Amino acid sequence: MTPADDTTAQPGATAQPDTAARPDTTAQPGKGTIRVLQLYPREMNIYGDWGNALVLQQRLRWHGYTPELIEYNVGDEFPEDVDVIVGGGGQDSGQLLIQDDLQARGETLRQLATDGTPMLVICGLYQLFGKFFKTSAGPVIPGIGILDVETNGTDERLIGNVTLNSPEFGEILGYENHSGQTTLGPGVEPLGSVSRGAGNNSKDGHEGARYRNVVASYLHGSLLPKNPAIADFLIRTAVERKYGTFVPGTPDDGYARLAREHAARRPR
Amino acid sequence: MFSFSVPLGKLVRALSRLRGGGSALPGLVVEKIDPGFMQRTLAMLPQGVAVVSGTNGKTTTTKMVVELLESQGLKVFTNRTGSNFTRGVAASLLGEVDWRGRLDADVAVLELDEAHAVHFVNQVPPRFSLLLNVLRDQLDRFGEIDKTARLLQHIAAKTSGTVVLNREDPRVARIAATVTGPEVLYFGLDESLRSTFPNDDDMRAPHAATAHGAATAHVAGTAAAIPAVAVPTAPEADVVLRRVGAEDADFEFDGATITTHMKLRGVYNIFNAAAALALARAIAGTGSTDTTKLVKALSEVAPAFGRGESLTVDGQPLELVLVKNPSGFRLGLKSFPAKGYASMIAINDNYADGRDMSWLWDVEFDSLREDGVEVLTGVRAYDMALRLQYDEVRIGAVDTDIPAALAAFIRGSQGKPKRIFCTYTSMLAIRRELAKITTVEVVS
Ligand SMILES: [Zn+2]
């Protein structure tokens, strides 16, 4: 079960990435603050979705910016001046709990998306950023229509490791676990084509959706740690919109590269 | 009544043992030729059947219940480790019954996996059930936590006598409202210990919702937090864990608090001891239990396979802590502080471990920051390395080859107590290696 090339520690891997060696990473002064909004962490945070918010914060630091994490839950006041938004998946019960509040925030979120605010929505919030989610039990949960997609609940659960090929981000690796099947309309592009796994549904062969600076996907894992290209796209977009230019730092992605190599070889 | 199925099943069992086969085949044979065998045999037991289920801690808890009941002079039938499915129970039964199909026991205490327990209770309605917790475990298999809760609810509904529930797990405590027949008892935690038991709902907001709706202001939100699932008032518990010391613990029951030495380590295991006490008291009959013997048995319970067991390597303790889901890993980190220990983590993603690595991102590793982790191993060692990098934990070496990594770990941490956090299949591999250099109990 262990490929021979793993038994000898690889130099890039055993060597400590210097980002992790510093116990207290403080941002270099001057590059600026980026406000990261996590949507509904209480109800929509399953399968490691928190990891996406953590990765954005840490990589902002590694690029020399100061992250400010804001959690938005049902009933909270919607914060102003948000630079990047992340939202995760939830159980069906979580989706029901947030739906009224999400509808009330729909106009604000649509406006932010139209203006080009970078967003990452995973699984449950991907579905609710679409037009509707018709659950297998019958009731239809309306979405906020940022994405031209429709989701229908099924009794078939699509579970397992996934690999995509994306023209924008290259190879994307993750894990899917959903029974809602999503169909894309003409207003969005898929995030990538599936080379292993199911993706949006069991027949179309593509995964996720792209609209302006919104990235939507079913992939957990969490998605961003093993796909730093997507994390850096969100960060670069947020910084450029706020400060005009993005001056990147040099995060050490040695472990990410090795984790990707190993994940790509695992069974579905 | 003489039945051919028992001799035949026993014969198949003996043969499959000779071949080194698993425990399921003889159970399968007896199920096919005599589908009523298990139900009929268990129905003969004077004290009936008790089912222990839930995501975490079934094995240790079942072991404790058995030992507590034995201290009261009861003869207990139980299923062996790894056979916590219906067919496995049938196979274990075959090993215990005489050639006439009679089981020499007063009561059966069975550890059953949530999904299998549902099939089991449909065939054999239990007199007692103990429902431990609903945590994110193998979501690959069950899909959703709420579904797991429904499985446990079904077990409760089929129970005729007493259902023992975890008062601190909202999804388990809520089951009380759904049962009408059986008596409901709880085991609980002292207020002061509740914060050491995060549940999956409040893991990102540790100060927010508790099982009892004691909401405090949420860190980032502006509005008051509304707990996702609230039990209006905390019901009285039959057994409460009041305090956990380095080597002892306080339990409250029958209106008094007793302090006892504990061989078990880890707050989490000791909370399960409260669960075991509640069930054992219900089975033995609270009026007739010999409390002195009960407490003595409790103090002597040793952890089951992989649940914080301690081996000796190079004259130093080496602890194996099984981690299989985020809550289990968080509890492990809280129960076994890193200070003074050399740590290693082994992560596999084989079917029995769960293929989804997302759960590593639901655990915070800050507690390892001060001392670092010496060695990471397992098929997904680099996923673990990546996770620790984002929590800024120092990493010594990464090697996906478990035997080589273990040897390096032992070599590199001489003179220090050692601890290995490992997933199920990586633990099996580590035990195999350790058996070459120290005494390791072989679990069949
Ligand atoms: Zn999902």
XYZ file of C-alpha atoms and ligand atoms in Angstrom:
713
model
C 0.000 0.000 0.000
C 3.010 2.224 0.196
C 4.671 3.123 -3.079
C 8.416 2.672 -2.948
C 9.139 6.324 -3.561
C 7.470 7.201 -0.280
C 9.755 5.277 1.988
C 12.639 7.629 1.509
C 11.709 10.969 2.878
C 11.672 13.557 0.170
C 13.732 16.641 0.781
C 10.932 19.112 0.207
C 8.744 17.166 2.575
C 10.827 16.380 5.621
C 12.291 19.817 5.610
C 10.196 22.087 7.706
C 8.351 24.686 5.653
C 9.466 27.978 7.148
C 5.909 29.249 7.236
C 5.066 26.627 9.811
C 8.273 27.071 11.742
C 7.264 30.500 12.909
C 4.927 29.966 15.815
C 3.667 33.500 15.715
C 3.071 34.766 12.213
C 2.375 38.419 12.241
C 1.722 40.137 8.991
C 4.238 42.550 7.611
C 2.878 45.990 8.199
C 1.667 48.033 5.286
C 0.198 45.515 2.861
C -3.301 45.935 4.234
C -6.235 44.130 5.773
C -8.606 41.743 4.004
C -11.991 40.992 5.525
C -13.029 37.328 5.153
C -16.691 36.579 5.766
C -17.683 33.025 6.644
C -21.381 32.429 5.960
C -23.371 30.476 8.532
C -20.502 28.629 10.247
C -22.990 27.331 12.806
C -25.353 25.512 10.455
C -23.357 25.238 7.260
C -20.013 23.851 8.311
C -19.571 20.171 7.735
C -16.827 17.978 6.323
C -14.051 20.383 7.128
C -15.506 23.531 5.576
C -13.812 25.488 8.351
C -10.526 24.536 6.699
C -11.327 26.860 3.787
C -11.691 29.862 6.096
C -8.503 28.884 7.930
C -6.537 28.553 4.692
C -7.635 31.982 3.477
C -6.568 33.554 6.762
C -3.181 31.839 6.916
C -2.327 32.392 3.268
C -3.258 36.054 3.573
C -0.707 36.234 6.396
C 1.873 34.354 4.336
C 1.310 36.795 1.494
C 1.874 39.630 3.960
C -1.719 40.788 4.481
C -3.739 40.937 7.670
C -6.845 38.733 7.652
C -9.921 39.671 9.592
C -12.425 36.823 9.941
C -16.073 37.697 10.362
C -18.605 34.990 11.058
C -22.112 35.609 9.831
C -24.901 33.546 11.414
C -28.691 33.618 11.222
C -29.985 36.927 12.584
C -26.624 38.700 12.638
C -26.212 42.158 11.199
C -24.625 41.844 7.745
C -21.157 43.404 7.920
C -20.066 46.109 5.526
C -16.917 46.126 3.424
C -16.526 42.417 2.939
C -13.606 41.453 0.676
C -14.040 37.700 0.257
C -16.844 35.289 1.230
C -16.715 31.553 2.046
C -19.603 29.254 2.811
C -19.892 25.538 3.369
C -22.147 22.564 3.332
C -24.681 21.423 5.846
C -27.175 18.753 6.501
C -30.657 19.162 5.051
C -31.758 20.370 8.488
C -29.085 23.098 8.407
C -30.312 24.276 5.010
C -33.844 24.604 6.361
C -32.622 26.606 9.364
C -30.818 29.204 7.274
C -33.174 29.528 4.313
C -35.240 32.492 5.524
C -32.196 34.433 6.620
C -30.417 33.667 3.354
C -33.412 34.919 1.371
C -33.362 38.111 3.425
C -29.667 38.571 2.509
C -30.168 37.486 -1.108
C -30.190 40.964 -2.617
C -27.011 41.994 -0.744
C -25.170 38.839 -1.794
C -26.338 39.090 -5.410
C -25.080 42.679 -5.552
C -21.701 41.665 -4.105
C -21.380 38.841 -6.636
C -22.330 41.116 -9.527
C -19.741 43.650 -8.365
C -17.058 40.944 -8.529
C -16.551 40.038 -4.875
C -14.656 36.734 -4.768
C -16.673 33.953 -3.160
C -16.265 30.257 -2.510
C -19.420 28.256 -1.829
C -19.306 24.541 -1.128
C -21.999 21.881 -1.316
C -25.080 23.130 0.572
C -24.426 26.812 -0.073
C -23.502 26.030 -3.692
C -27.002 24.574 -4.007
C -28.648 27.555 -2.290
C -26.662 30.063 -4.359
C -28.490 28.484 -7.285
C -32.139 28.851 -8.265
C -33.595 26.136 -6.026
C -32.971 22.851 -4.280
C -35.847 20.449 -4.654
C -35.317 17.945 -1.834
C -36.010 14.274 -2.420
C -38.692 14.419 0.266
C -40.585 16.964 -1.798
C -40.259 20.492 -0.417
C -38.476 23.018 -2.600
C -35.952 25.268 -0.883
C -35.621 28.457 -2.919
C -32.086 29.610 -3.652
C -30.866 33.169 -4.102
C -30.211 32.790 -7.803
C -26.648 34.064 -8.007
C -25.789 30.965 -10.001
C -27.779 29.691 -12.953
C -28.039 26.166 -11.553
C -30.834 23.903 -10.302
C -30.521 21.067 -7.823
C -32.729 18.048 -7.352
C -32.441 15.732 -4.379
C -32.094 12.042 -5.175
C -31.778 8.812 -3.237
C -28.378 8.215 -4.764
C -25.443 9.525 -2.774
C -22.361 10.492 -4.772
C -19.439 9.761 -2.486
C -15.715 9.479 -2.941
C -12.454 11.022 -4.033
C -12.717 13.349 -7.026
C -10.259 14.743 -9.550
C -11.137 17.570 -11.946
C -9.368 19.368 -14.698
C -9.971 23.067 -14.748
C -8.764 25.411 -17.486
C -8.235 28.079 -14.819
C -6.801 26.180 -11.864
C -5.298 23.033 -13.370
C -5.931 19.758 -11.580
C -8.331 20.059 -8.629
C -8.533 17.354 -5.958
C -11.200 16.783 -3.350
C -13.840 14.540 -1.885
C -17.557 14.632 -2.630
C -20.523 13.481 -0.567
C -23.901 14.678 -1.769
C -27.260 13.360 -2.902
C -28.428 16.580 -4.551
C -27.724 16.564 -8.303
C -27.043 19.930 -9.867
C -27.707 20.923 -13.471
C -25.950 23.952 -14.943
C -27.747 26.561 -17.034
C -26.182 28.765 -19.726
C -25.343 31.550 -17.227
C -22.467 29.628 -15.617
C -19.425 27.620 -16.636
C -18.464 24.382 -14.877
C -15.454 24.633 -12.546
C -13.852 21.682 -14.269
C -14.357 18.400 -16.070
C -14.326 15.279 -13.927
C -11.598 12.741 -14.585
C -12.447 10.663 -11.507
C -15.687 10.798 -9.511
C -19.175 12.113 -10.249
C -19.307 15.903 -9.846
C -22.439 17.990 -10.318
C -24.570 14.996 -11.222
C -24.202 11.425 -12.320
C -24.266 12.103 -16.067
C -22.796 15.429 -17.247
C -19.152 14.781 -16.345
C -18.446 18.200 -14.933
C -18.118 19.630 -11.457
C -18.890 22.936 -9.778
C -19.785 26.262 -11.293
C -18.036 29.532 -12.136
C -19.714 32.929 -12.406
C -17.740 36.194 -12.287
C -15.498 35.711 -9.208
C -17.733 33.110 -7.580
C -16.335 29.574 -7.323
C -18.914 26.927 -6.417
C -18.157 23.252 -5.838
C -19.223 20.074 -4.121
C -15.657 19.280 -3.160
C -14.703 18.945 0.464
C -11.368 17.895 1.683
C -11.268 20.799 2.595
C -11.001 22.204 -0.947
C -8.531 25.069 -0.444
C -5.667 23.383 1.474
C -4.900 20.933 -1.324
C -5.817 23.420 -4.062
C -3.825 26.544 -3.173
C -4.306 27.879 -6.711
C -7.990 28.482 -5.920
C -7.150 30.016 -2.542
C -4.687 32.386 -4.180
C -7.198 33.309 -6.893
C -9.672 34.390 -4.193
C -6.960 36.271 -2.320
C -5.509 37.974 -5.395
C -8.967 39.048 -6.562
C -9.879 40.407 -3.134
C -6.599 42.326 -2.802
C -6.706 43.746 -6.347
C -10.263 44.959 -5.893
C -9.343 46.668 -2.658
C -5.777 47.874 -3.214
C -5.321 47.825 -6.981
C -2.345 45.484 -7.095
C -1.507 42.218 -5.378
C 2.043 41.688 -4.177
C 2.298 37.963 -3.444
C 4.433 36.412 -0.727
C 6.038 32.991 -0.980
C 3.948 30.418 0.875
C 5.648 27.023 1.093
C 3.406 24.576 -0.768
C 5.673 21.540 -0.392
C 3.243 19.622 1.792
C 0.291 20.639 -0.385
C 2.078 19.260 -3.456
C 2.832 15.934 -1.731
C -0.665 15.662 -0.248
C -2.051 16.180 -3.779
C 0.202 13.499 -5.246
C -0.920 10.989 -2.646
C -4.603 11.924 -2.846
C -4.550 11.509 -6.631
C -3.430 7.893 -6.219
C -6.085 6.857 -3.695
C -9.104 4.789 -4.694
C -12.406 6.514 -5.335
C -35.852 -29.074 21.512
C -32.853 -30.417 19.665
C -31.888 -28.535 16.568
C -29.465 -29.600 13.880
C -28.417 -26.062 13.210
C -26.379 -25.713 16.361
C -24.118 -28.725 15.837
C -23.755 -27.828 12.188
C -23.011 -24.184 12.941
C -20.472 -25.178 15.585
C -18.828 -27.497 13.102
C -18.584 -24.743 10.503
C -17.203 -22.473 13.209
C -14.530 -25.006 14.157
C -13.605 -25.484 10.510
C -13.443 -21.795 9.717
C -11.219 -21.297 12.773
C -8.872 -23.985 11.498
C -8.693 -22.126 8.213
C -8.058 -18.926 10.110
C -11.278 -17.496 8.734
C -13.350 -14.693 10.149
C -16.215 -14.930 12.560
C -19.024 -14.242 10.124
C -19.132 -17.440 8.062
C -20.550 -19.735 10.768
C -23.032 -17.025 11.673
C -24.078 -16.877 8.041
C -24.541 -20.642 7.882
C -26.696 -20.773 11.005
C -28.694 -17.768 9.811
C -29.469 -19.528 6.544
C -30.489 -22.903 7.931
C -32.067 -21.720 11.181
C -33.092 -18.059 11.011
C -34.698 -18.170 14.461
C -31.537 -19.398 16.214
C -30.268 -16.106 17.602
C -33.661 -14.805 18.647
C -34.600 -18.121 20.315
C -31.308 -18.511 22.139
C -31.213 -14.943 23.482
C -34.884 -15.113 24.528
C -33.922 -17.772 27.072
C -31.804 -15.365 29.106
C -33.474 -14.498 32.412
C -32.284 -10.858 32.413
C -32.685 -10.377 28.669
C -30.502 -8.532 26.196
C -28.775 -5.149 26.493
C -27.583 -3.297 23.385
C -24.780 -0.702 23.501
C -24.601 1.619 20.491
C -23.403 5.053 19.416
C -20.498 6.434 17.421
C -17.643 6.440 19.903
C -16.679 4.306 22.872
C -18.863 1.224 22.331
C -16.067 -1.274 22.824
C -14.684 0.101 26.079
C -18.164 0.755 27.467
C -19.414 -2.742 26.657
C -16.320 -4.227 28.277
C -16.983 -2.135 31.391
C -20.650 -3.133 31.599
C -19.652 -6.804 31.384
C -17.074 -6.450 34.151
C -19.436 -4.457 36.365
C -22.163 -7.084 35.994
C -19.721 -9.898 36.659
C -18.815 -8.161 39.923
C -22.457 -8.648 40.885
C -22.213 -12.375 40.248
C -24.035 -12.329 36.922
C -23.002 -14.528 34.025
C -22.728 -12.339 30.958
C -22.652 -13.226 27.289
C -20.985 -10.629 25.075
C -19.821 -10.377 21.473
C -16.139 -10.324 20.684
C -14.351 -7.230 19.452
C -14.908 -6.714 15.776
C -18.106 -8.735 15.536
C -20.514 -5.919 16.259
C -22.975 -6.907 13.576
C -25.862 -9.347 13.681
C -24.036 -12.195 11.993
C -21.094 -11.638 14.317
C -23.407 -11.992 17.307
C -24.759 -15.240 15.903
C -21.194 -16.473 15.429
C -20.228 -15.524 18.984
C -23.344 -17.280 20.267
C -22.376 -20.466 18.451
C -19.107 -20.452 20.310
C -20.865 -20.220 23.665
C -23.940 -22.434 23.454
C -23.811 -26.100 24.396
C -24.614 -28.748 21.812
C -28.275 -28.467 22.733
C -28.263 -24.784 21.894
C -28.461 -23.514 25.460
C -26.544 -20.453 26.572
C -25.215 -20.496 30.109
C -25.694 -16.820 30.924
C -28.002 -14.468 32.808
C -27.836 -11.581 30.400
C -26.340 -10.628 27.038
C -24.536 -7.295 26.646
C -23.894 -6.594 22.973
C -21.924 -3.871 21.268
C -23.662 -3.026 18.002
C -22.784 -0.668 15.254
C -25.654 1.827 14.662
C -26.756 0.464 11.304
C -26.435 -3.180 12.300
C -28.185 -2.555 15.607
C -31.338 -1.637 13.686
C -31.419 -5.053 11.981
C -30.610 -6.722 15.257
C -33.353 -5.076 17.329
C -35.904 -5.909 14.644
C -35.082 -9.567 15.255
C -34.342 -9.401 18.965
C -36.041 -6.555 20.825
C -33.698 -5.741 23.725
C -34.756 -5.229 27.314
C -32.091 -2.554 27.807
C -30.287 -0.169 25.526
C -27.452 2.286 26.136
C -27.052 5.031 23.528
C -23.719 6.803 23.848
C -23.401 9.580 21.279
C -23.951 10.683 17.713
C -20.755 12.110 16.303
C -19.352 12.600 12.876
C -17.929 9.228 12.153
C -18.145 7.392 8.930
C -20.253 9.839 7.029
C -19.236 7.857 3.967
C -21.515 5.159 5.264
C -24.390 6.963 6.891
C -24.378 10.194 4.964
C -25.610 12.403 7.724
C -25.464 12.737 11.480
C -29.222 13.154 11.730
C -29.647 9.826 10.037
C -27.420 8.205 12.659
C -29.612 9.768 15.341
C -32.655 8.191 13.705
C -30.949 4.799 13.809
C -30.410 5.168 17.560
C -33.990 6.326 17.985
C -35.139 3.106 16.374
C -33.113 1.078 18.891
C -34.766 3.006 21.728
C -38.213 2.426 20.254
C -37.630 -1.325 20.197
C -36.402 -1.451 23.807
C -38.901 -2.897 26.271
C -37.386 -2.112 29.673
C -34.916 0.737 30.137
C -33.187 3.121 27.723
C -30.040 4.794 29.060
C -29.215 8.060 27.279
C -26.310 10.493 27.224
C -27.768 13.659 28.710
C -24.970 15.801 27.261
C -25.402 14.849 23.620
C -28.406 16.795 22.330
C -29.151 14.351 19.527
C -29.193 11.459 22.002
C -31.008 13.281 24.808
C -33.774 14.262 22.384
C -34.568 10.566 21.833
C -36.282 10.598 25.255
C -39.168 12.578 23.791
C -39.777 9.931 21.137
C -40.077 6.820 23.314
C -43.295 5.957 25.088
C -42.816 2.424 26.400
C -39.506 2.028 28.219
C -38.192 3.848 31.273
C -35.571 6.508 30.389
C -32.420 7.016 32.470
C -29.543 9.405 31.799
C -25.857 9.528 32.495
C -24.388 13.004 32.680
C -21.456 15.265 33.289
C -20.788 17.867 35.895
C -21.185 21.415 34.560
C -17.436 21.973 35.056
C -16.558 19.123 32.673
C -18.954 19.989 29.843
C -16.540 22.265 28.065
C -14.153 19.341 27.587
C -16.784 17.588 25.477
C -17.357 19.609 22.343
C -20.122 18.308 20.131
C -20.207 18.584 16.395
C -22.621 21.500 16.424
C -20.580 23.874 18.495
C -17.117 22.898 17.423
C -16.513 26.219 15.686
C -18.152 28.178 18.482
C -17.008 26.570 21.709
C -18.762 29.128 23.866
C -22.075 28.957 22.097
C -24.703 26.272 22.359
C -24.580 23.590 24.999
C -26.967 20.724 25.199
C -29.058 22.677 27.661
C -29.431 25.857 25.725
C -27.145 27.830 28.006
C -26.236 30.126 25.178
C -23.620 32.776 25.676
C -22.770 35.588 23.312
C -21.265 34.348 20.093
C -17.813 35.719 19.424
C -18.301 37.124 15.991
C -22.046 37.503 15.636
C -23.906 40.567 16.750
C -27.146 38.820 17.637
C -27.522 36.405 20.526
C -26.699 32.817 19.637
C -29.587 30.443 19.177
C -28.599 26.879 19.960
C -29.383 24.581 17.046
C -30.838 21.955 19.329
C -31.911 22.836 22.821
C -33.220 20.632 25.584
C -35.244 23.002 27.755
C -34.092 21.827 31.150
C -31.437 19.315 32.059
C -33.131 16.141 33.272
C -31.892 14.450 36.429
C -29.215 11.868 35.640
C -28.948 8.474 37.293
C -25.133 8.640 37.281
C -23.109 11.854 37.004
C -19.366 12.117 36.448
C -18.409 14.933 38.818
C -14.620 15.156 38.642
C -11.691 13.545 36.839
C -8.305 13.490 38.566
C -4.936 12.224 37.383
C -5.639 8.695 38.637
C -9.088 8.890 40.167
C -12.592 10.157 39.533
C -15.798 11.114 41.375
C -19.120 9.575 40.389
C -22.452 10.559 41.867
C -25.342 8.128 42.115
C -28.020 7.275 44.696
C -27.573 10.747 46.145
C -23.938 10.215 47.170
C -20.570 10.926 45.547
C -17.948 8.197 45.542
C -14.278 8.714 44.752
C -12.484 5.845 43.120
C -9.064 5.097 41.675
C -9.267 4.531 37.894
C -7.045 2.452 35.660
C -8.736 4.057 32.668
C -7.125 7.196 31.285
C -8.746 10.056 29.450
C -11.829 12.045 30.443
C -13.688 10.577 27.538
C -13.201 6.953 28.644
C -14.150 7.882 32.186
C -17.371 9.478 31.011
C -18.174 6.174 29.332
C -17.605 4.550 32.728
C -20.544 6.649 33.989
C -22.574 5.272 31.080
C -21.553 1.722 31.952
C -22.446 2.284 35.613
C -25.916 3.504 34.701
C -26.607 0.509 32.461
C -25.113 -2.036 34.886
C -27.206 -0.605 37.725
C -30.337 -0.826 35.586
C -29.644 -4.451 34.676
C -28.604 -5.600 38.144
C -31.473 -3.692 39.774
C -30.444 -0.617 41.742
C -31.919 -1.998 44.962
C -29.894 -5.170 44.897
C -26.470 -3.994 43.703
C -23.433 -4.420 45.928
C -21.961 -0.926 45.555
C -18.595 -1.777 47.092
C -18.009 -4.562 44.586
C -19.348 -2.417 41.777
C -16.929 0.425 42.518
C -14.014 -1.976 42.934
C -14.756 -3.460 39.503
C -14.997 0.041 38.045
C -11.570 0.977 39.377
C -10.029 -2.119 37.781
C -11.473 -1.766 34.275
C -8.627 -1.540 31.780
C -9.009 0.188 28.420
C -10.021 -1.909 25.459
C -7.900 -2.292 22.343
C -6.565 1.035 21.214
C -8.507 3.161 23.650
C -5.609 4.792 25.414
C -3.830 1.556 26.242
C -0.270 1.867 27.451
C 2.591 -0.411 26.400
C 6.208 -0.279 27.491
C 8.975 0.433 24.997
C 12.577 1.043 26.096
C 11.400 1.323 29.686
C 9.069 4.190 28.809
C 5.302 4.139 28.366
C 4.006 4.202 24.803
C 0.320 5.093 24.535
C -1.850 4.233 21.583
C -4.822 6.526 21.069
C -7.295 5.513 18.403
C -8.692 8.501 16.509
C -11.374 7.909 13.927
C -13.441 11.081 13.709
C -13.040 14.782 14.566
C -14.738 14.619 17.926
C -12.716 11.543 18.878
C -9.488 13.277 17.860
C -10.411 16.432 19.766
C -11.290 14.383 22.832
C -8.036 12.456 22.494
C -6.002 15.664 22.378
C -7.856 17.026 25.416
C -7.750 13.783 27.383
C -4.055 13.140 26.804
C -2.115 16.401 27.149
C 1.005 16.662 24.994
C 3.306 18.099 27.665
C 6.391 15.955 28.214
C 5.420 13.409 25.550
C 6.925 12.667 22.189
C 4.022 12.513 19.731
C 3.458 10.672 16.491
C 0.364 10.670 14.252
C -0.578 7.906 11.815
C -3.378 8.549 9.302
C -4.660 5.942 6.864
C -7.674 6.276 4.592
C -8.533 2.649 3.975
C -12.205 1.682 3.934
C -12.263 0.910 7.665
C -10.736 4.317 8.442
C -13.077 6.235 6.154
C -11.766 7.586 2.863
C -12.736 11.200 3.471
C -9.918 13.269 4.952
C -12.117 16.338 5.577
C -12.360 15.500 9.251
C -8.736 16.477 9.917
C -9.827 20.075 9.238
C -12.477 19.847 11.943
C -9.840 19.288 14.627
C -7.705 22.059 16.102
C -4.116 21.081 16.790
C -3.001 24.125 18.795
C -2.375 21.912 21.817
C 0.494 20.251 19.931
C 2.139 23.561 19.004
C 4.331 23.800 22.076
C 5.917 20.357 21.819
C 5.480 19.655 18.104
C 4.973 16.263 16.469
C 8.041 14.084 15.914
C 6.796 11.792 13.158
C 3.830 11.676 10.771
C 3.000 8.470 8.951
C 0.267 6.524 7.162
C -1.048 6.677 3.613
C -2.300 10.212 4.230
C 0.691 11.452 6.225
C 1.010 14.454 3.916
C -2.622 15.460 4.458
C -1.793 15.497 8.159
C 1.398 17.473 7.519
C -0.578 20.032 5.545
C -3.131 20.293 8.327
C -0.416 20.865 10.946
C 1.325 23.409 8.715
C -1.845 25.529 8.749
C -2.033 25.248 12.562
C 1.676 26.142 12.796
C 2.688 22.952 14.539
C 6.332 21.903 14.174
C 6.758 18.633 12.266
C 9.823 16.422 12.704
C 9.642 13.937 9.835
C 7.065 12.603 7.384
C 7.233 9.045 6.095
C 4.196 7.200 4.702
C 5.827 3.832 5.479
C 4.543 2.899 8.933
C 7.240 0.413 10.085
C 10.047 2.787 9.077
C 8.319 5.764 10.664
C 7.684 3.881 13.905
C 11.314 2.766 14.133
C 12.474 6.346 13.587
C 10.050 7.610 16.212
C 11.235 5.131 18.851
C 14.893 5.811 17.997
C 14.452 9.546 18.091
C 12.569 9.831 21.374
C 14.555 7.646 23.745
C 14.016 8.317 27.426
C 10.695 10.059 26.801
C 7.155 8.773 27.179
C 5.597 8.375 23.747
C 2.135 8.741 22.351
C 0.771 7.720 18.968
C -2.560 8.994 17.659
C -3.667 6.606 14.943
C -6.602 5.672 12.746
C -7.934 2.136 12.886
C -5.916 0.413 10.178
C -2.750 2.324 10.989
C -3.131 1.155 14.583
C -3.292 -2.451 13.404
C -0.061 -1.915 11.472
C 1.616 -0.227 14.435
C 0.582 -3.013 16.814
C 2.007 -5.594 14.439
C 5.344 -3.774 14.506
C 5.277 -3.200 18.274
C 4.591 -6.899 18.866
C 8.106 -7.554 17.566
C 9.699 -5.503 20.340
C 7.283 -5.540 23.278
C 4.288 -7.415 24.647
C 1.126 -6.481 22.785
C -2.167 -8.201 23.424
C -3.329 -9.822 20.224
C -6.955 -9.105 19.459
C -8.613 -11.883 17.501
Zn -21.395 18.159 0.926
